[in-house]
Amino acid sequence: AQKITQTQPGMFVQEKEAVTLDCTYDTSDPSYGLFWYKQPSSGEMIFLIYQGSYDQQNATEGRYSLNFQKARKSANLVISASQLGDSAMYFCAMREGRGYSTLTFGKGTMLLVSP
Amino acid sequence: NAGVTQTPKFQVLKTGQSMTLQCAQDMNHEYMSWYRQDPGMGLRLIHYSVGAGITDQGEVPNGYNVSRSTTEDFPLRLLSAAPSQTSVYFCASSYRTGADNEKLFFGSGTQLSVL
């Protein structure tokens, strides 16, 4: 079974609207971390936001927030007030347990923001 | 502050040729790793290292060798390139603090084509 599932290969949103990118995960470890990375067309990987399994509140970083639903094992990325520069591939990733920094990535969602 | 430096940025090989992808980081990170990115597959872990002299296999290690003689460098070797190894390769590093929120810092990637 896939550890990280991103079911939306592509998403379209108009500028200034909010968009939610879905991510579900599978782990039996009580300690884990969830990450979102952005990959623009230039190819670099940009860290956006992190959510820990024991965090009581949803993470937020500027226009990015993480809708963490532990019981559903989902960690959806919400981008508010989309901008043209948000057009990119977005990856959800998970680290299980502690100690090593191995991240398992989902297959990604391509987001296109239109004017 | 260079961060994670990968060379070369582009490479074309013939089947059966060997080459080494270079990765260096100047952040004194204990953890380093190599991922490959293929369309529709996300990023998959090839090999990783938690410190000098220590390496381990990831999800897709076949056809690749690594070594870690220094903290700074983590080269990836293709001993006999195959067309299936055509991909974009990313090197990534982080501290090994055991903290859940330790994010990976990525290099800019190497686009490899094997003909």
GROMACS .gro file of C-alpha atoms in nm:
model
  230
    1ALA     CA    1   0.000   0.000   0.000
    2GLN     CA    2   0.116   0.349  -0.075
    3LYS     CA    3   0.228   0.544   0.227
    4ILE     CA    4   0.137   0.878   0.073
    5THR     CA    5  -0.153   0.918  -0.169
    6GLN     CA    6  -0.224   1.230  -0.368
    7THR     CA    7  -0.536   1.160  -0.571
    8GLN     CA    8  -0.542   1.479  -0.777
    9PRO     CA    9  -0.300   1.464  -1.070
   10GLY     CA   10  -0.395   1.819  -1.166
   11MET     CA   11  -0.590   2.109  -1.022
   12PHE     CA   12  -0.704   2.438  -1.171
   13VAL     CA   13  -0.783   2.750  -0.973
   14GLN     CA   14  -0.843   3.113  -1.057
   15GLU     CA   15  -0.621   3.380  -0.919
   16LYS     CA   16  -0.722   3.504  -0.571
   17GLU     CA   17  -0.930   3.194  -0.498
   18ALA     CA   18  -0.844   2.933  -0.236
   19VAL     CA   19  -0.751   2.579  -0.333
   20THR     CA   20  -0.711   2.254  -0.138
   21LEU     CA   21  -0.464   1.987  -0.241
   22ASP     CA   22  -0.540   1.646  -0.097
   23CYS     CA   23  -0.300   1.413   0.079
   24THR     CA   24  -0.373   1.095   0.270
   25TYR     CA   25  -0.115   0.886   0.447
   26ASP     CA   26  -0.076   0.540   0.587
   27THR     CA   27   0.132   0.461   0.894
   28SER     CA   28   0.104   0.261   1.213
   29ASP     CA   29   0.374   0.462   1.387
   30PRO     CA   30   0.228   0.707   1.642
   31SER     CA   31   0.514   0.949   1.578
   32TYR     CA   32   0.537   1.097   1.230
   33GLY     CA   33   0.571   1.422   1.045
   34LEU     CA   34   0.402   1.546   0.732
   35PHE     CA   35   0.560   1.789   0.487
   36TRP     CA   36   0.456   1.976   0.178
   37TYR     CA   37   0.703   2.080  -0.090
   38LYS     CA   38   0.653   2.297  -0.397
   39GLN     CA   39   0.835   2.235  -0.725
   40PRO     CA   40   0.800   2.519  -0.977
   41SER     CA   41   0.886   2.473  -1.342
   42SER     CA   42   1.246   2.565  -1.265
   43GLY     CA   43   1.275   2.233  -1.084
   44GLU     CA   44   1.391   2.320  -0.734
   45MET     CA   45   1.220   2.171  -0.430
   46ILE     CA   46   1.087   2.433  -0.189
   47PHE     CA   47   0.972   2.343   0.162
   48LEU     CA   48   0.632   2.493   0.244
   49ILE     CA   49   0.490   2.360   0.568
   50TYR     CA   50   0.521   2.091   0.833
   51GLN     CA   51   0.272   1.915   1.063
   52GLY     CA   52   0.369   1.682   1.344
   53SER     CA   53   0.153   1.393   1.454
   54TYR     CA   54   0.133   1.528   1.808
   55ASP     CA   55   0.063   1.887   1.709
   56GLN     CA   56  -0.270   1.999   1.848
   57GLN     CA   57  -0.320   2.280   1.604
   58ASN     CA   58  -0.312   2.290   1.226
   59ALA     CA   59   0.009   2.434   1.089
   60THR     CA   60   0.006   2.766   0.907
   61GLU     CA   61   0.277   2.949   0.711
   62GLY     CA   62   0.156   3.269   0.549
   63ARG     CA   63  -0.095   3.177   0.276
   64TYR     CA   64  -0.036   2.807   0.336
   65SER     CA   65  -0.221   2.606   0.595
   66LEU     CA   66  -0.245   2.236   0.660
   67ASN     CA   67  -0.583   2.082   0.729
   68PHE     CA   68  -0.473   1.793   0.951
   69GLN     CA   69  -0.737   1.530   1.025
   70LYS     CA   70  -0.558   1.261   1.220
   71ALA     CA   71  -0.844   1.014   1.243
   72ARG     CA   72  -0.890   1.029   0.866
   73LYS     CA   73  -0.512   1.024   0.811
   74SER     CA   74  -0.531   1.324   0.586
   75ALA     CA   75  -0.306   1.629   0.563
   76ASN     CA   76  -0.448   1.856   0.297
   77LEU     CA   77  -0.268   2.171   0.190
   78VAL     CA   78  -0.481   2.483   0.165
   79ILE     CA   79  -0.350   2.776  -0.035
   80SER     CA   80  -0.548   3.093   0.023
   81ALA     CA   81  -0.567   3.378  -0.229
   82SER     CA   82  -0.388   3.191  -0.508
   83GLN     CA   83  -0.129   3.377  -0.711
   84LEU     CA   84   0.005   3.307  -1.059
   85GLY     CA   85   0.336   3.214  -0.899
   86ASP     CA   86   0.166   2.929  -0.715
   87SER     CA   87   0.149   2.734  -1.040
   88ALA     CA   88   0.373   2.436  -0.968
   89MET     CA   89   0.389   2.071  -0.871
   90TYR     CA   90   0.311   2.008  -0.506
   91PHE     CA   91   0.435   1.706  -0.314
   92CYS     CA   92   0.316   1.568   0.017
   93ALA     CA   93   0.573   1.369   0.215
   94MET     CA   94   0.592   1.180   0.544
   95ARG     CA   95   0.861   1.085   0.791
   96GLU     CA   96   0.778   0.796   1.022
   97GLY     CA   97   0.928   0.745   1.364
   98ARG     CA   98   1.228   0.934   1.494
   99GLY     CA   99   1.596   0.956   1.427
  100TYR     CA  100   1.639   0.920   1.054
  101SER     CA  101   1.523   1.186   0.814
  102THR     CA  102   1.395   0.962   0.538
  103LEU     CA  103   1.095   1.116   0.369
  104THR     CA  104   0.846   0.920   0.159
  105PHE     CA  105   0.683   1.130  -0.112
  106GLY     CA  106   0.352   1.116  -0.288
  107LYS     CA  107   0.324   1.135  -0.666
  108GLY     CA  108   0.237   1.501  -0.664
  109THR     CA  109  -0.039   1.735  -0.779
  110MET     CA  110   0.013   1.987  -1.058
  111LEU     CA  111  -0.157   2.316  -0.974
  112LEU     CA  112  -0.231   2.571  -1.246
  113VAL     CA  113  -0.344   2.918  -1.146
  114SER     CA  114  -0.521   3.116  -1.417
  115PRO     CA  115  -0.566   3.495  -1.430
  116ASN     CA  116   2.579   3.013   0.162
  117ALA     CA  117   2.585   2.742  -0.107
  118GLY     CA  118   2.358   2.485   0.063
  119VAL     CA  119   2.338   2.161  -0.138
  120THR     CA  120   2.534   2.164  -0.463
  121GLN     CA  121   2.482   1.906  -0.735
  122THR     CA  122   2.690   1.861  -1.046
  123PRO     CA  123   2.641   1.826  -1.334
  124LYS     CA  124   2.303   1.985  -1.406
  125PHE     CA  125   2.259   1.789  -1.728
  126GLN     CA  126   2.418   1.469  -1.855
  127VAL     CA  127   2.367   1.240  -2.151
  128LEU     CA  128   2.510   0.889  -2.136
  129LYS     CA  129   2.515   0.591  -2.364
  130THR     CA  130   2.393   0.257  -2.236
  131GLY     CA  131   2.669   0.085  -2.045
  132GLN     CA  132   2.866   0.397  -1.959
  133SER     CA  133   2.948   0.480  -1.602
  134MET     CA  134   2.939   0.813  -1.427
  135THR     CA  135   2.923   0.978  -1.088
  136LEU     CA  136   2.674   1.241  -0.984
  137GLN     CA  137   2.831   1.473  -0.732
  138CYS     CA  138   2.661   1.615  -0.424
  139ALA     CA  139   2.816   1.842  -0.164
  140GLN     CA  140   2.667   2.034   0.126
  141ASP     CA  141   2.824   2.299   0.344
  142MET     CA  142   2.574   2.295   0.632
  143ASN     CA  143   2.743   2.019   0.833
  144HIS     CA  144   2.439   1.798   0.787
  145GLU     CA  145   2.475   1.440   0.908
  146TYR     CA  146   2.199   1.306   0.686
  147MET     CA  147   2.226   1.296   0.307
  148SER     CA  148   2.017   1.117   0.050
  149TRP     CA  149   1.956   1.065  -0.320
  150TYR     CA  150   1.614   1.063  -0.483
  151ARG     CA  151   1.507   1.010  -0.840
  152GLN     CA  152   1.203   1.182  -0.988
  153ASP     CA  153   1.011   1.026  -1.274
  154PRO     CA  154   0.687   1.155  -1.429
  155GLY     CA  155   0.387   1.032  -1.236
  156MET     CA  156   0.604   0.861  -0.974
  157GLY     CA  157   0.697   1.141  -0.738
  158LEU     CA  158   1.035   1.121  -0.568
  159ARG     CA  159   1.173   0.781  -0.477
  160LEU     CA  160   1.460   0.724  -0.238
  161ILE     CA  161   1.767   0.556  -0.386
  162HIS     CA  162   2.027   0.558  -0.105
  163TYR     CA  163   2.084   0.754   0.210
  164SER     CA  164   2.351   0.812   0.471
  165VAL     CA  165   2.323   0.914   0.836
  166GLY     CA  166   2.689   1.004   0.869
  167ALA     CA  167   3.036   0.953   0.727
  168GLY     CA  168   3.104   0.586   0.666
  169ILE     CA  169   2.738   0.484   0.696
  170THR     CA  170   2.508   0.424   0.399
  171ASP     CA  171   2.187   0.235   0.346
  172GLN     CA  172   1.950   0.145   0.065
  173GLY     CA  173   1.626   0.318  -0.009
  174GLU     CA  174   1.331   0.211  -0.219
  175VAL     CA  175   1.505   0.184  -0.557
  176PRO     CA  176   1.878   0.110  -0.500
  177ASN     CA  177   1.948  -0.128  -0.788
  178GLY     CA  178   2.202  -0.001  -1.037
  179TYR     CA  179   2.341   0.265  -0.803
  180ASN     CA  180   2.629   0.277  -0.558
  181VAL     CA  181   2.710   0.535  -0.294
  182SER     CA  182   2.980   0.604  -0.040
  183ARG     CA  183   3.021   0.866   0.231
  184SER     CA  184   3.383   0.931   0.312
  185THR     CA  185   3.326   1.284   0.443
  186THR     CA  186   3.035   1.468   0.602
  187GLU     CA  187   3.021   1.709   0.308
  188ASP     CA  188   3.011   1.475   0.008
  189PHE     CA  189   2.775   1.201  -0.103
  190PRO     CA  190   2.839   1.092  -0.464
  191LEU     CA  191   2.602   0.864  -0.655
  192ARG     CA  192   2.762   0.620  -0.897
  193LEU     CA  193   2.601   0.455  -1.196
  194LEU     CA  194   2.826   0.164  -1.284
  195SER     CA  195   2.658   0.065  -1.613
  196ALA     CA  196   2.391   0.310  -1.719
  197ALA     CA  197   2.060   0.180  -1.854
  198PRO     CA  198   1.777   0.369  -2.028
  199SER     CA  199   1.560   0.297  -1.722
  200GLN     CA  200   1.790   0.527  -1.526
  201THR     CA  201   1.685   0.826  -1.733
  202SER     CA  202   1.547   1.055  -1.466
  203VAL     CA  203   1.597   1.370  -1.265
  204TYR     CA  204   1.815   1.308  -0.962
  205PHE     CA  205   1.799   1.510  -0.642
  206CYS     CA  206   2.041   1.514  -0.356
  207ALA     CA  207   1.902   1.624  -0.019
  208SER     CA  208   2.044   1.674   0.327
  209SER     CA  209   1.938   1.759   0.680
  210TYR     CA  210   2.052   1.756   1.038
  211ARG     CA  211   1.992   1.431   1.218
  212THR     CA  212   1.846   1.570   1.536
  213GLY     CA  213   1.569   1.318   1.581
  214ALA     CA  214   1.321   1.603   1.568
  215ASP     CA  215   1.010   1.527   1.370
  216ASN     CA  216   1.015   1.861   1.192
  217GLU     CA  217   1.362   1.828   1.045
  218LYS     CA  218   1.311   1.920   0.682
  219LEU     CA  219   1.523   1.822   0.385
  220PHE     CA  220   1.728   2.075   0.193
  221PHE     CA  221   1.744   1.986  -0.175
  222GLY     CA  222   1.999   2.044  -0.445
  223SER     CA  223   1.889   2.184  -0.780
  224GLY     CA  224   1.880   1.844  -0.949
  225THR     CA  225   2.062   1.660  -1.226
  226GLN     CA  226   1.876   1.571  -1.544
  227LEU     CA  227   2.019   1.245  -1.676
  228SER     CA  228   1.937   1.088  -2.011
  229VAL     CA  229   2.061   0.741  -2.101
  230LEU     CA  230   2.042   0.658  -2.470
   0.00000   0.00000   0.00000
